[in-house]
Short mmCIF file of C-alpha atoms and ligand atoms in Angstrom, two decimals:
data_model
loop_
_atom_site.label_atom_id
_atom_site.label_comp_id
_atom_site.label_asym_id
_atom_site.label_seq_id
_atom_site.Cartn_x
_atom_site.Cartn_y
_atom_site.Cartn_z
CA MET A 623 -134.77 -105.54 59.63
CA ASP A 624 -135.12 -108.85 61.06
CA THR A 625 -137.43 -108.57 64.04
CA SER A 626 -137.71 -112.49 64.71
CA SER A 627 -136.11 -112.30 67.95
CA ARG A 628 -139.05 -111.42 70.41
CA THR A 629 -137.64 -113.58 73.89
CA HIS A 630 -138.18 -110.76 76.25
CA SER A 631 -142.06 -110.96 74.92
CA GLN A 632 -142.02 -114.83 75.16
CA GLU A 633 -141.02 -115.12 77.97
CA GLN A 634 -143.51 -112.05 79.16
CA PHE A 635 -146.47 -113.61 77.59
CA GLU A 636 -145.70 -117.06 79.38
CA ARG A 637 -146.02 -114.83 82.79
CA ALA A 638 -149.13 -112.92 81.35
CA CYS A 639 -150.71 -116.18 80.64
CA ARG A 640 -150.58 -117.41 84.23
CA SER A 641 -152.62 -114.69 85.78
CA ILE A 642 -154.54 -112.94 82.38
CA PRO A 643 -156.91 -115.40 80.31
CA GLY A 644 -155.14 -116.01 77.13
CA GLY A 645 -152.33 -113.39 78.22
CA VAL A 646 -154.16 -110.35 76.87
CA ASN A 647 -157.14 -107.98 78.09
CA SER A 648 -158.52 -108.13 74.63
CA PRO A 649 -158.86 -111.41 72.57
CA ALA A 650 -158.27 -109.17 69.21
CA ARG A 651 -154.63 -108.93 70.56
CA ALA A 652 -153.43 -112.56 71.28
CA PHE A 653 -152.36 -113.76 67.88
CA GLY A 654 -155.01 -116.58 68.52
CA ALA A 655 -155.85 -116.62 64.29
CA VAL A 656 -151.87 -116.00 63.07
CA GLY A 657 -150.25 -118.51 65.91
CA GLY A 658 -147.09 -117.29 68.19
CA THR A 659 -146.15 -114.70 70.34
CA PRO A 660 -147.59 -111.12 70.44
CA PRO A 661 -144.47 -108.60 70.81
CA PHE A 662 -145.33 -106.87 73.94
CA ILE A 663 -144.76 -103.12 73.53
CA GLN A 664 -142.11 -100.88 75.34
CA ARG A 665 -142.91 -97.32 73.22
CA GLY A 666 -144.59 -95.78 70.54
CA ASP A 667 -143.28 -93.20 68.59
CA GLY A 668 -144.82 -91.44 65.78
CA PRO A 669 -145.36 -94.25 63.11
CA TYR A 670 -143.40 -96.78 65.20
CA LEU A 671 -143.29 -99.41 68.04
CA VAL A 672 -140.77 -100.36 69.57
CA ASP A 673 -140.93 -104.02 71.52
CA ILE A 674 -138.91 -105.06 74.78
CA ASP A 675 -136.83 -106.58 72.30
CA ASP A 676 -135.60 -103.58 71.26
CA ASN A 677 -137.28 -104.71 67.79
CA GLN A 678 -138.82 -101.25 65.87
CA PHE A 679 -141.88 -102.04 63.68
CA ILE A 680 -144.00 -99.94 60.92
CA ASP A 681 -146.84 -99.71 62.88
CA PHE A 682 -150.31 -99.88 61.10
CA VAL A 683 -152.42 -101.22 64.06
CA GLY A 684 -152.41 -97.64 65.80
CA SER A 685 -153.85 -99.28 68.94
CA TRP A 686 -156.52 -100.49 67.01
CA GLY A 687 -157.65 -97.50 65.48
CA PRO A 688 -157.11 -94.57 67.88
CA HIS A 689 -153.62 -93.07 66.60
CA ILE A 690 -154.44 -91.56 63.42
CA LEU A 691 -152.21 -88.61 64.31
CA GLY A 692 -149.39 -91.54 65.37
CA HIS A 693 -147.83 -92.12 68.75
CA ARG A 694 -146.73 -89.62 71.13
CA HIS A 695 -147.94 -86.43 69.00
CA PRO A 696 -146.87 -83.52 71.12
CA ALA A 697 -150.01 -81.72 70.99
CA VAL A 698 -151.94 -84.44 72.60
CA ILE A 699 -149.19 -85.53 75.09
CA GLU A 700 -148.83 -81.51 76.26
CA ALA A 701 -152.72 -81.43 76.51
CA ILE A 702 -152.67 -84.54 78.71
CA GLN A 703 -149.51 -83.52 80.69
CA GLN A 704 -151.48 -80.39 81.72
CA ALA A 705 -154.86 -81.96 82.35
CA ILE A 706 -153.33 -84.60 84.93
CA GLU A 707 -151.47 -81.46 86.64
CA THR A 708 -155.39 -80.67 88.05
CA GLY A 709 -156.32 -83.86 89.24
CA THR A 710 -157.33 -86.91 87.65
CA SER A 711 -161.01 -87.35 88.25
CA PHE A 712 -164.12 -85.64 90.25
CA GLY A 713 -167.09 -87.14 89.12
CA ALA A 714 -168.44 -83.76 88.68
CA PRO A 715 -168.84 -81.60 85.64
CA THR A 716 -165.97 -79.59 83.90
CA VAL A 717 -165.46 -77.00 81.17
CA SER A 718 -163.62 -79.82 79.44
CA GLU A 719 -166.75 -81.97 78.69
CA SER A 720 -168.06 -79.20 77.13
CA ASP A 721 -165.32 -78.04 75.17
CA LEU A 722 -165.12 -81.81 73.21
CA ALA A 723 -169.30 -82.16 73.28
CA GLU A 724 -169.39 -78.66 71.33
CA LEU A 725 -166.41 -79.65 68.80
CA VAL A 726 -168.05 -83.31 67.94
CA VAL A 727 -171.70 -81.27 67.75
CA GLU A 728 -169.66 -78.91 64.91
CA LEU A 729 -168.04 -81.65 63.49
CA VAL A 730 -170.30 -84.58 62.76
CA PRO A 731 -173.35 -84.09 60.51
CA GLY A 732 -175.77 -86.27 62.63
CA ILE A 733 -174.82 -85.22 66.05
CA GLU A 734 -176.72 -82.20 67.71
CA LYS A 735 -176.27 -83.85 71.45
CA VAL A 736 -173.70 -86.12 72.54
CA ARG A 737 -173.27 -88.19 75.71
CA MET A 738 -169.41 -89.35 76.53
CA VAL A 739 -168.79 -92.90 77.92
CA ASN A 740 -165.61 -95.04 78.46
CA SER A 741 -165.79 -97.49 75.12
CA GLY A 742 -167.11 -97.97 72.12
CA THR A 743 -168.71 -100.86 73.90
CA GLU A 744 -170.41 -99.00 76.02
CA ALA A 745 -171.81 -96.27 73.66
CA THR A 746 -173.44 -99.10 70.88
CA MET A 747 -175.17 -100.51 74.11
CA SER A 748 -176.29 -97.10 75.30
CA ALA A 749 -177.69 -96.14 71.87
CA ILE A 750 -179.55 -99.26 71.46
CA ARG A 751 -180.91 -99.16 74.77
CA LEU A 752 -181.88 -95.26 73.68
CA ALA A 753 -183.65 -96.06 70.58
CA ARG A 754 -185.93 -98.77 72.26
CA GLY A 755 -186.78 -96.44 74.82
CA PHE A 756 -187.33 -93.57 72.77
CA THR A 757 -189.63 -95.76 69.91
CA GLY A 758 -190.97 -98.06 72.79
CA ARG A 759 -190.19 -100.70 70.42
CA ASN A 760 -187.48 -103.72 70.83
CA VAL A 761 -186.72 -105.35 67.68
CA VAL A 762 -182.90 -104.45 66.75
CA VAL A 763 -181.67 -105.06 62.79
CA LYS A 764 -177.88 -105.72 62.89
CA PHE A 765 -175.41 -106.83 59.93
CA ALA A 766 -173.58 -110.17 60.05
CA GLY A 767 -169.38 -109.47 60.35
CA CYS A 768 -170.42 -106.33 61.66
CA TYR A 769 -169.31 -106.15 65.06
CA HIS A 770 -170.70 -103.22 67.89
CA GLY A 771 -168.33 -104.30 70.80
CA HIS A 772 -169.21 -107.12 73.17
CA VAL A 773 -173.10 -106.01 73.92
CA ASP A 774 -175.22 -109.24 74.77
CA SER A 775 -178.22 -108.33 72.34
CA LEU A 776 -175.38 -107.68 69.37
CA LEU A 777 -172.70 -110.35 69.93
CA VAL A 778 -174.74 -112.61 67.18
CA GLN A 779 -172.90 -113.15 63.87
CA ALA A 780 -170.15 -110.77 64.94
CA GLY A 781 -167.34 -109.61 63.52
CA SER A 782 -163.67 -108.58 65.05
CA GLY A 783 -162.35 -111.33 67.35
CA ALA A 784 -165.59 -113.15 67.94
CA LEU A 785 -165.24 -113.78 64.17
CA THR A 786 -161.29 -113.97 64.43
CA LEU A 787 -161.16 -116.66 67.20
CA GLY A 788 -164.22 -118.55 65.51
CA ALA A 789 -167.25 -117.59 68.22
CA PRO A 790 -169.73 -115.20 66.39
CA SER A 791 -171.85 -115.68 68.61
CA SER A 792 -170.89 -115.90 72.15
CA PRO A 793 -171.84 -118.74 74.84
CA GLY A 794 -173.03 -116.86 77.96
CA VAL A 795 -175.14 -114.78 76.14
CA PRO A 796 -178.99 -116.07 77.07
CA ALA A 797 -181.17 -116.90 74.28
CA GLY A 798 -183.67 -113.83 76.12
CA CYS A 799 -180.92 -111.30 75.14
CA THR A 800 -180.96 -112.08 71.38
CA ALA A 801 -184.09 -112.83 70.82
CA ASP A 802 -184.94 -109.85 69.36
CA THR A 803 -181.81 -108.87 67.30
CA LEU A 804 -182.50 -109.84 63.83
CA VAL A 805 -179.43 -110.42 61.63
CA LEU A 806 -179.47 -109.29 57.95
CA SER A 807 -176.35 -109.60 55.72
CA TYR A 808 -174.86 -106.63 54.88
CA ASN A 809 -174.97 -104.72 51.63
CA ASP A 810 -178.36 -107.30 50.49
CA VAL A 811 -180.70 -104.31 49.14
CA ALA A 812 -183.37 -107.37 48.91
CA MET A 813 -183.57 -108.74 52.30
CA LEU A 814 -183.26 -105.21 53.46
CA ARG A 815 -186.56 -104.70 51.88
CA GLN A 816 -188.04 -107.93 52.87
CA ALA A 817 -187.65 -107.20 56.48
CA PHE A 818 -188.77 -103.68 56.56
CA GLU A 819 -191.90 -104.77 54.73
CA GLN A 820 -192.47 -107.82 57.50
CA GLN A 821 -192.05 -106.28 60.19
CA GLY A 822 -190.81 -102.02 60.06
CA ASP A 823 -193.17 -100.91 62.18
CA SER A 824 -191.87 -102.98 65.49
CA LEU A 825 -188.31 -102.14 64.49
CA ALA A 826 -186.59 -100.36 67.05
CA ALA A 827 -183.50 -99.68 65.22
CA VAL A 828 -180.67 -100.76 62.75
CA ILE A 829 -177.36 -100.21 63.06
CA LEU A 830 -174.32 -100.77 61.39
CA GLU A 831 -170.80 -99.76 60.89
CA PRO A 832 -171.47 -97.76 57.71
CA VAL A 833 -167.95 -98.51 56.50
CA CYS A 834 -167.21 -101.90 57.62
CA GLY A 835 -163.82 -102.58 59.50
CA ASN A 836 -164.61 -105.96 61.86
CA MET A 837 -164.77 -108.44 58.93
CA GLY A 838 -162.02 -106.68 57.78
CA CYS A 839 -162.68 -103.45 55.63
CA VAL A 840 -165.80 -104.12 53.57
CA ILE A 841 -167.40 -100.85 51.39
CA PRO A 842 -171.35 -100.51 51.71
CA THR A 843 -173.13 -99.65 47.95
CA ASP A 844 -174.75 -96.76 47.86
CA ASP A 845 -178.10 -98.38 47.35
CA PHE A 846 -177.65 -100.33 50.13
CA LEU A 847 -177.15 -97.30 52.72
CA ARG A 848 -180.00 -94.72 51.00
CA THR A 849 -182.27 -97.13 51.03
CA LEU A 850 -181.80 -98.25 54.62
CA ARG A 851 -182.14 -94.65 55.14
CA GLN A 852 -185.22 -94.16 53.82
CA LEU A 853 -186.70 -97.56 55.14
CA CYS A 854 -185.76 -96.33 58.43
CA THR A 855 -187.33 -93.10 58.01
CA ASP A 856 -190.57 -94.61 56.62
CA HIS A 857 -190.85 -96.66 59.51
CA GLY A 858 -189.60 -94.37 62.46
CA THR A 859 -186.80 -96.46 62.99
CA VAL A 860 -183.83 -95.30 64.61
CA LEU A 861 -180.94 -95.70 62.31
CA ILE A 862 -177.69 -96.31 64.10
CA PHE A 863 -174.23 -95.83 62.33
CA ASP A 864 -171.66 -97.21 64.85
CA GLU A 865 -168.69 -94.89 63.75
CA VAL A 866 -166.41 -96.49 66.73
CA MET A 867 -163.64 -97.30 63.97
CA THR A 868 -164.86 -94.57 61.23
CA GLY A 869 -165.48 -91.92 63.37
CA PHE A 870 -162.89 -88.95 62.08
CA ARG A 871 -160.85 -91.18 60.33
CA VAL A 872 -162.48 -91.66 56.92
CA ASP A 873 -163.23 -87.63 57.05
CA LEU A 874 -163.02 -84.87 59.81
CA GLY A 875 -166.91 -85.29 59.62
CA CYS A 876 -166.84 -89.10 59.65
CA ALA A 877 -167.95 -91.52 57.05
CA GLN A 878 -171.78 -90.38 57.22
CA ALA A 879 -170.04 -87.02 55.84
CA TRP A 880 -167.54 -88.62 53.20
CA LEU A 881 -170.94 -91.16 52.26
CA GLY A 882 -173.70 -88.20 52.57
CA VAL A 883 -176.29 -90.37 54.56
CA THR A 884 -176.99 -88.90 57.92
CA PRO A 885 -178.32 -91.11 60.41
CA ASP A 886 -180.46 -90.33 63.69
CA LEU A 887 -177.82 -91.63 66.30
CA THR A 888 -174.27 -92.06 66.02
CA THR A 889 -171.95 -94.30 68.13
CA LEU A 890 -167.67 -93.29 68.10
CA GLY A 891 -164.87 -94.63 70.15
CA LYS A 892 -161.06 -94.68 69.49
CA ILE A 893 -159.89 -91.10 67.72
CA ILE A 894 -162.60 -89.32 69.58
CA GLY A 895 -160.01 -90.19 72.71
CA GLY A 896 -156.82 -89.77 71.11
CA GLY A 897 -155.15 -92.97 72.84
CA MET A 898 -157.40 -92.40 76.10
CA PRO A 899 -160.71 -94.73 77.04
CA VAL A 900 -163.45 -92.62 75.39
CA GLY A 901 -166.47 -93.61 74.01
CA ALA A 902 -169.74 -91.34 72.98
CA TYR A 903 -173.35 -91.60 71.64
CA GLY A 904 -174.87 -88.63 70.25
CA GLY A 905 -177.77 -87.83 67.51
CA ARG A 906 -181.05 -85.93 67.02
CA ALA A 907 -181.61 -83.69 69.80
CA ASP A 908 -184.98 -84.95 70.39
CA ILE A 909 -183.62 -88.65 70.63
CA MET A 910 -180.83 -87.61 73.22
CA ASP A 911 -183.22 -85.73 75.19
CA ALA A 912 -184.77 -88.88 76.10
CA VAL A 913 -181.69 -89.72 77.50
CA SER A 914 -181.63 -89.37 82.25
CA PRO A 915 -181.55 -86.64 83.09
CA VAL A 916 -183.92 -84.98 81.03
CA GLY A 917 -185.36 -88.35 79.54
CA ALA A 918 -186.18 -92.12 81.79
CA VAL A 919 -183.55 -93.50 79.53
CA TYR A 920 -181.03 -94.91 82.24
CA GLN A 921 -177.03 -94.47 81.69
CA ALA A 922 -174.37 -93.58 83.51
CA GLY A 923 -170.62 -93.28 84.76
CA THR A 924 -168.54 -92.73 87.12
CA LEU A 925 -165.29 -91.78 85.36
CA SER A 926 -167.85 -91.02 82.21
CA GLY A 927 -166.44 -87.82 80.86
CA ASN A 928 -162.63 -88.00 82.67
CA PRO A 929 -161.06 -84.84 82.56
CA ILE A 930 -157.83 -86.16 81.35
CA ALA A 931 -159.57 -88.49 78.45
CA MET A 932 -161.24 -85.24 77.43
CA ALA A 933 -158.02 -83.37 76.97
CA SER A 934 -156.53 -86.09 74.99
CA GLY A 935 -159.92 -86.34 72.91
CA LEU A 936 -160.24 -82.33 72.35
CA ALA A 937 -156.37 -82.01 71.21
CA THR A 938 -156.88 -84.74 68.69
CA LEU A 939 -159.74 -83.40 67.27
CA GLN A 940 -158.36 -79.82 67.04
CA GLN A 941 -155.15 -81.19 65.67
CA LEU A 942 -157.50 -83.22 62.89
CA GLN A 943 -159.12 -79.59 62.12
CA GLN A 944 -156.22 -77.18 61.82
CA ALA A 945 -153.71 -79.62 59.86
CA ASP A 946 -156.50 -81.42 58.19
CA PRO A 947 -154.56 -84.83 57.38
CA TYR A 948 -157.26 -86.36 55.25
CA GLU A 949 -155.60 -85.48 52.00
CA GLN A 950 -152.25 -86.66 52.73
CA LEU A 951 -154.08 -90.14 54.39
CA GLU A 952 -155.67 -90.72 51.12
CA HIS A 953 -152.52 -90.45 48.97
CA LEU A 954 -150.57 -92.64 51.06
CA ALA A 955 -153.30 -95.27 51.78
CA ALA A 956 -153.44 -95.26 47.75
CA GLN A 957 -149.68 -95.91 47.25
CA LEU A 958 -150.17 -98.77 50.02
CA GLU A 959 -152.88 -100.05 48.12
CA GLN A 960 -151.22 -100.12 44.86
CA GLY A 961 -148.05 -101.41 45.85
CA PHE A 962 -149.81 -104.12 47.85
CA ARG A 963 -151.55 -105.18 44.44
CA LYS A 964 -148.64 -104.95 42.57
CA SER A 965 -146.27 -107.60 45.01
CA ALA A 966 -149.36 -109.71 45.03
CA ALA A 967 -149.56 -109.59 41.21
CA ALA A 968 -146.12 -109.97 40.54
CA ALA A 969 -146.29 -112.86 43.17
CA ASP A 970 -149.43 -114.48 41.54
CA VAL A 971 -151.22 -114.13 44.49
CA PRO A 972 -155.15 -113.82 44.50
CA VAL A 973 -155.95 -110.84 46.34
CA GLN A 974 -158.84 -108.29 47.14
CA VAL A 975 -157.61 -104.78 48.47
CA ASN A 976 -160.81 -103.17 50.22
CA ARG A 977 -160.16 -99.78 51.26
CA VAL A 978 -161.78 -96.21 52.12
CA GLY A 979 -159.26 -93.41 52.96
CA SER A 980 -156.98 -94.71 55.33
CA MET A 981 -158.46 -97.64 56.40
CA LEU A 982 -157.51 -100.82 54.64
CA THR A 983 -157.90 -104.67 54.39
CA LEU A 984 -156.00 -107.26 51.81
CA PHE A 985 -158.18 -110.18 51.44
CA PHE A 986 -156.38 -113.33 50.15
CA ASN A 987 -159.30 -114.02 48.19
CA GLU A 988 -160.30 -114.51 44.38
CA ASN A 989 -163.43 -112.61 44.26
CA PRO A 990 -165.15 -109.26 45.56
CA VAL A 991 -165.70 -108.98 49.26
CA THR A 992 -168.74 -107.60 50.00
CA ASP A 993 -170.57 -109.14 53.19
CA LEU A 994 -169.55 -111.91 55.57
CA GLN A 995 -169.97 -114.66 53.38
CA THR A 996 -167.21 -113.79 50.86
CA ALA A 997 -165.37 -111.96 53.29
CA THR A 998 -165.07 -115.65 55.20
CA ALA A 999 -164.45 -117.32 52.02
CA SER A 1000 -160.67 -115.76 52.33
CA ASP A 1001 -157.67 -117.92 52.51
CA THR A 1002 -157.01 -117.57 56.52
CA ASP A 1003 -153.93 -119.96 56.45
CA ARG A 1004 -152.11 -117.53 53.79
CA PHE A 1005 -153.12 -115.08 56.17
CA ALA A 1006 -151.28 -115.62 58.94
CA ARG A 1007 -148.17 -116.58 56.58
CA TRP A 1008 -148.34 -113.50 55.27
CA PHE A 1009 -148.90 -111.67 58.34
CA HIS A 1010 -145.59 -113.08 60.61
CA ALA A 1011 -143.17 -112.88 57.07
CA MET A 1012 -144.58 -108.96 57.39
CA LEU A 1013 -143.97 -108.72 61.02
CA ASP A 1014 -140.36 -110.77 60.54
CA ARG A 1015 -139.78 -107.85 58.03
CA GLY A 1016 -140.39 -105.02 60.80
CA VAL A 1017 -144.35 -104.55 59.17
CA TYR A 1018 -146.82 -104.45 62.61
CA LEU A 1019 -150.50 -105.19 61.34
CA PRO A 1020 -153.67 -106.28 62.59
CA CYS A 1021 -153.19 -109.93 63.66
CA SER A 1022 -156.35 -111.24 61.63
CA GLN A 1023 -158.36 -110.97 57.96
CA PHE A 1024 -160.95 -110.05 59.74
CA GLU A 1025 -159.62 -106.87 60.64
CA ALA A 1026 -158.46 -103.32 58.99
CA LEU A 1027 -155.49 -101.81 59.22
CA PHE A 1028 -154.44 -97.95 59.46
CA VAL A 1029 -152.63 -95.76 57.88
CA SER A 1030 -151.66 -92.43 60.17
CA ALA A 1031 -150.49 -88.88 59.41
CA ALA A 1032 -147.12 -89.78 61.07
CA HIS A 1033 -146.56 -92.72 58.22
CA THR A 1034 -144.43 -91.27 55.49
CA PRO A 1035 -143.75 -92.21 51.86
CA GLU A 1036 -140.86 -93.21 52.15
CA LEU A 1037 -142.40 -95.80 55.00
CA ILE A 1038 -144.99 -96.66 52.86
CA GLU A 1039 -142.58 -97.70 50.08
CA GLN A 1040 -140.13 -99.82 53.00
CA THR A 1041 -143.72 -101.43 53.68
CA ILE A 1042 -144.61 -102.35 49.78
CA ALA A 1043 -140.69 -103.87 50.09
CA ALA A 1044 -141.65 -106.12 52.62
CA ALA A 1045 -144.74 -107.08 51.04
CA SER A 1046 -142.61 -107.69 47.95
CA GLU A 1047 -140.34 -110.46 49.76
CA ALA A 1048 -143.30 -111.56 51.70
CA MET A 1049 -145.77 -112.34 48.87
CA GLN A 1050 -142.83 -114.15 47.00
CA ARG A 1051 -142.40 -116.34 50.20
CA LEU A 1052 -146.00 -117.12 50.04
CA SER A 1053 -145.40 -118.39 46.68
CA ASN A 1054 -142.28 -120.08 47.03
CA PRO A 1055 -141.99 -121.28 50.74
CA ALA A 1056 -139.05 -122.96 50.17
N1 HOZ B 556 -161.94 -103.68 68.60
C1 HOZ B 556 -160.63 -104.55 68.27
C2 HOZ B 556 -160.48 -104.52 67.07
N2 HOZ B 556 -161.51 -104.37 66.04
C3 HOZ B 556 -159.80 -105.11 69.13
C4 HOZ B 556 -159.33 -104.09 70.41
C5 HOZ B 556 -158.06 -104.71 70.95
O1 HOZ B 556 -157.70 -106.12 71.01
O2 HOZ B 556 -157.13 -104.22 71.61
#
């Protein structure tokens, strides 16, 4: 399929750029790192996206994670429609908030109590404030290449769009906001031990993506995670897993269940809203009870716990619980991983494929990718050419080397085969550009 005709998208992008900075409401989707014009989406349908030029793409972005069931899953749409009939927002308690909270508590090992917010950024910002309020300490550890939304204190050596667009540490964040942020290297156990030896008793929190997705998919070593858990316990430091991307993605119990390491606090986003704007932070009851109105740590939101968003999230999690698609996702993603590896080998293009369950990144890199330094050694020009060759063949991938793609339960072995065929052609194009 040739999907290179994108006249209407081009017109709409030019129009959008006149009234919206860069034509987009979130920088990661602007094609800044790969060049060209992003397709404007008309609709989603199961594993497909259709743009306004009527091009159909096999979608491996899934709205950057939420659509683990594919687009417009009937159970999710029906739940949203039912909720809309009763109103759109009340700013008062509803039963749906407890329904979703109870299910989250049941599914996620580290969550005894949970507070709903509206985005992943809000969740991590609130979790950091809570950890500081609970411990009475200020210093927070983060890891280079991990991304926790656009929270001032965490926008240091950040991944995702910040890394893609070359601004891992943003202007507009006063030095004072990051003075208490300590940045360490992902998977570096010696550096971690040293930081705790030097200032363990003044560390309020350590926050990390337990499987990183925002410098591309990077997998933690067992030693790294277990050492981190032990050091946090020994020093009374709050361990925060940012599971905005991995939550309900790598396992129904999130990455913490898959890894067998339980954090003190967890932040969630994406799948928990089933495509509606929902974030959440939760964890140990003694810590969560420091949040207002029980405790003194203030956090609030007019639209938090919005009934339509709750209905969408609840339907999504219930569907995951009933259908249990994780084995199917593992098979599909393993098929894709093998296909990508073979297509690269056949074209003599050096790549690394990092994958956990249905999240995967193909790095154009000769060496293993284990942290930010090794991730940024990837050939991003090559990535851009591969990305466009795939898009022209009807495969919609994340538009950055430093993101993970997502397989959904709506994909089929046939669609994965079709994607691998496109990948083989695209790889051949890389080694023989003419
Ligand atoms: N946080 C997303 C990437 N990891 C980007 C979301 C977007 O731009 O829509």
